[in-house]
XYZ file of N, CA and C in Angstrom:
321
model
N 109.171 119.612 113.460
C 109.017 118.646 112.321
C 107.769 119.042 111.563
N 107.907 119.051 110.252
C 106.780 119.496 109.407
C 105.679 118.457 109.343
N 104.509 118.986 108.855
C 103.396 118.125 108.669
C 103.292 117.612 107.181
N 102.786 116.400 106.962
C 102.574 115.897 105.645
C 101.648 116.820 104.874
N 101.861 116.852 103.553
C 101.066 117.656 102.687
C 100.620 116.915 101.445
N 99.452 117.160 100.940
C 98.975 116.527 99.741
C 99.117 117.431 98.541
N 99.837 118.527 98.652
C 99.986 119.517 97.578
C 100.594 118.851 96.338
N 101.687 118.105 96.496
C 102.353 117.479 95.331
C 101.463 116.435 94.702
N 100.827 115.638 95.503
C 99.963 114.602 95.027
C 98.748 115.216 94.194
N 98.259 116.383 94.705
C 97.145 117.014 94.014
C 97.655 117.595 92.684
N 98.830 118.115 92.707
C 99.445 118.634 91.469
C 99.714 117.482 90.471
N 100.225 116.372 90.993
C 100.492 115.252 90.174
C 99.239 114.693 89.513
N 98.212 114.646 90.291
C 96.925 114.082 89.822
C 96.164 115.015 88.870
N 96.501 116.250 88.883
C 95.876 117.247 87.990
C 94.325 117.223 88.228
N 93.896 117.136 89.461
C 92.497 117.182 89.734
C 91.756 115.858 89.636
N 92.476 114.781 89.273
C 91.853 113.457 89.134
C 91.730 112.806 90.504
N 90.521 112.916 91.099
C 90.385 112.447 92.451
C 90.458 110.878 92.530
N 90.140 110.146 91.480
C 90.261 108.782 91.441
C 91.752 108.356 91.653
N 92.569 109.001 90.852
C 94.056 108.830 90.984
C 94.544 109.145 92.390
N 94.116 110.270 92.917
C 94.534 110.694 94.264
C 94.141 109.624 95.276
N 92.852 109.217 95.229
C 92.402 108.169 96.143
C 93.134 106.831 96.068
N 93.499 106.420 94.822
C 94.193 105.254 94.615
C 95.578 105.332 95.251
N 96.245 106.397 95.071
C 97.552 106.618 95.706
C 97.486 106.620 97.234
N 96.489 107.327 97.749
C 96.258 107.385 99.231
C 96.020 105.922 99.762
N 95.176 105.159 99.024
C 94.879 103.775 99.487
C 96.161 102.946 99.519
N 97.033 103.147 98.509
C 98.336 102.409 98.502
C 99.210 102.785 99.712
N 99.267 104.071 100.000
C 99.991 104.568 101.132
C 99.442 103.990 102.462
N 98.108 104.057 102.577
C 97.499 103.570 103.773
C 97.711 102.081 103.924
N 97.696 101.328 102.886
C 97.891 99.865 102.954
C 99.345 99.457 103.194
N 100.295 100.197 102.465
C 101.686 99.766 102.531
C 102.468 100.225 103.753
N 102.233 101.483 104.173
C 103.004 102.076 105.205
C 103.003 101.266 106.492
N 101.826 100.900 107.052
C 101.882 100.168 108.353
C 102.697 98.845 108.228
N 102.558 98.070 107.126
C 103.299 96.850 106.928
C 104.753 97.073 106.812
N 105.162 98.122 106.058
C 106.556 98.483 105.909
C 107.155 98.830 107.293
N 106.420 99.581 108.045
C 106.977 99.989 109.267
C 107.085 98.795 110.238
N 106.180 97.841 110.172
C 106.229 96.620 110.976
C 107.423 95.803 110.524
N 107.650 95.714 109.201
C 108.802 95.012 108.680
C 110.095 95.667 109.159
N 110.098 96.931 109.156
C 111.290 97.769 109.682
C 111.569 97.384 111.110
N 110.530 97.440 111.899
C 110.701 97.155 113.382
C 111.238 95.726 113.583
N 110.737 94.717 112.813
C 111.206 93.398 112.929
C 112.679 93.213 112.488
N 113.037 94.001 111.423
C 114.399 93.948 110.991
C 115.322 94.520 112.069
N 114.908 95.586 112.694
C 115.704 96.167 113.723
C 115.879 95.233 114.917
N 114.744 94.621 115.293
C 114.808 93.625 116.406
C 115.826 92.531 116.179
N 115.932 92.147 114.863
C 116.823 91.060 114.452
C 118.211 91.585 114.145
N 118.457 92.834 114.349
C 119.691 93.502 114.072
C 120.102 93.336 112.574
N 119.050 93.249 111.724
C 119.355 93.186 110.242
C 119.178 94.602 109.725
N 120.269 95.392 109.905
C 120.291 96.776 109.556
C 120.245 97.014 108.017
N 120.809 96.043 107.258
C 120.783 96.171 105.828
C 119.345 96.128 105.345
N 118.534 95.117 105.799
C 117.118 95.044 105.462
C 116.369 96.224 105.940
N 116.648 96.720 107.157
C 116.007 97.878 107.720
C 116.255 99.067 106.798
N 117.486 99.230 106.349
C 117.840 100.374 105.468
C 117.082 100.282 104.086
N 116.887 99.066 103.591
C 116.121 98.923 102.398
C 114.632 99.329 102.579
N 114.079 98.965 103.735
C 112.729 99.297 104.070
C 112.602 100.852 104.233
N 113.591 101.452 104.916
C 113.619 102.882 105.096
C 113.614 103.567 103.763
N 114.326 103.051 102.860
C 114.381 103.619 101.464
C 113.004 103.690 100.861
N 112.223 102.563 101.019
C 110.887 102.506 100.486
C 109.999 103.572 101.167
N 110.088 103.618 102.490
C 109.271 104.607 103.178
C 109.622 106.051 102.840
N 110.911 106.233 102.600
C 111.388 107.604 102.243
C 110.726 108.081 100.979
N 110.371 107.218 100.093
C 109.670 107.651 98.837
C 108.315 108.194 99.205
N 107.670 107.586 100.173
C 106.306 108.083 100.672
C 106.488 109.373 101.360
N 107.539 109.555 102.066
C 107.856 110.816 102.808
C 108.021 111.900 101.766
N 108.752 111.611 100.670
C 108.914 112.667 99.642
C 107.601 113.013 98.935
N 106.779 112.042 98.724
C 105.495 112.246 98.069
C 104.622 113.173 98.928
N 104.738 113.049 100.194
C 103.936 113.908 101.156
C 104.694 115.214 101.439
N 105.709 115.484 100.722
C 106.430 116.782 100.792
C 106.878 117.110 102.196
N 107.482 116.131 102.869
C 108.076 116.341 104.164
C 109.591 116.425 103.966
N 110.007 117.599 103.517
C 111.392 117.768 103.017
C 112.458 117.587 104.134
N 112.221 118.140 105.293
C 113.170 117.905 106.364
C 113.152 116.462 106.806
N 111.984 115.901 106.858
C 111.880 114.480 107.250
C 112.545 113.540 106.221
N 112.441 113.959 104.950
C 113.066 113.224 103.894
C 114.579 113.174 104.049
N 115.077 114.318 104.393
C 116.574 114.404 104.651
C 117.007 113.509 105.838
N 116.228 113.702 106.946
C 116.536 112.873 108.159
C 116.430 111.401 107.861
N 115.462 111.020 107.089
C 115.288 109.590 106.726
C 116.493 109.116 105.872
N 116.909 109.940 104.980
C 118.094 109.585 104.117
C 119.323 109.388 105.060
N 119.460 110.206 106.044
C 120.573 110.011 106.973
C 120.411 108.759 107.793
N 119.161 108.478 108.149
C 118.922 107.222 108.897
C 119.298 106.035 108.073
N 118.951 106.016 106.796
C 119.256 104.896 105.892
C 120.749 104.739 105.832
N 121.512 105.801 105.653
C 122.991 105.764 105.579
C 123.547 105.268 106.895
N 122.933 105.765 107.998
C 123.428 105.309 109.335
C 123.208 103.821 109.513
N 122.073 103.340 109.157
C 121.701 101.919 109.258
C 122.733 101.087 108.434
N 123.069 101.553 107.308
C 124.020 100.823 106.380
C 125.451 100.733 107.130
N 125.619 101.626 108.061
C 126.880 101.595 108.879
C 126.688 100.853 110.204
N 125.514 100.307 110.395
C 125.206 99.545 111.570
C 124.832 100.440 112.821
N 124.421 101.652 112.518
C 124.111 102.608 113.630
C 122.636 103.020 113.611
N 122.164 103.320 114.786
C 120.723 103.689 114.947
C 120.611 105.219 115.375
N 121.500 106.021 114.843
C 121.548 107.427 115.242
C 120.284 108.214 115.054
N 119.563 107.959 114.027
C 118.363 108.733 113.692
C 117.032 107.913 113.919
N 117.146 106.785 114.652
C 115.988 106.010 114.746
C 114.786 106.647 115.403
N 114.997 107.360 116.511
C 113.883 108.004 117.235
C 113.250 109.104 116.291
N 114.037 109.815 115.551
C 113.505 110.798 114.640
C 112.701 110.114 113.561
N 113.189 109.072 113.022
C 112.509 108.276 111.963
C 111.186 107.732 112.546
N 111.191 107.226 113.654
C 109.975 106.679 114.325
C 108.932 107.790 114.478
N 109.344 108.908 114.851
C 108.444 110.119 115.038
C 107.823 110.426 113.646
N 108.666 110.467 112.619
C 108.258 110.809 111.291
C 107.152 109.809 110.844
N 107.408 108.546 110.970
C 106.412 107.519 110.509
C 105.201 107.645 111.339
N 105.287 107.830 112.637
C 104.116 107.935 113.522
C 103.278 109.103 113.038
N 103.879 110.213 112.649
C 103.056 111.325 112.157
C 102.371 110.958 110.860
N 103.049 110.298 109.997
C 102.456 109.869 108.717
C 101.286 108.857 108.924
N 101.480 107.915 109.864
C 100.443 106.912 110.137
C 99.143 107.526 110.699
N 99.367 108.652 111.476
C 98.208 109.391 112.011
C 97.575 110.161 110.939
N 98.325 110.832 110.084
C 97.837 111.687 109.007
C 96.988 110.897 107.964
N 97.505 109.830 107.463
C 96.879 109.151 106.337
C 95.446 108.663 106.570
N 95.099 107.951 107.715
C 93.749 107.535 107.922
C 92.747 108.723 108.102
N 93.306 109.821 108.599
C 92.386 110.950 108.761
C 91.971 111.466 107.426
N 92.784 111.358 106.480
C 92.405 111.747 105.035
C 91.357 110.923 104.407
N 91.533 109.620 104.724
C 90.682 108.611 104.035
C 89.307 108.507 104.592
N 89.187 108.947 105.815
C 87.776 108.825 106.482
C 86.800 109.791 105.856
């Protein structure tokens, strides 16, 4: 599984560190809550809501240029909409990697 990258964000910001830091703060603030919401939706067997949350998280995965993870997460979203958890462990591993990566950048 690939590592998150800031290359696209740096390209998007065109060297504007204020913009980059603002986006990183948003990721750091939103991702843990979205993942918690996802876990709660799964516990309640609300796979539709879980799929909606996965879609939001997948945008963050794309921003961090985790292309293989982006594909797996898309598959997980589709699977959830069918009431299946086929890619759940992969998805959890992806989010865990992101949660570890983001605070390290901010420190």
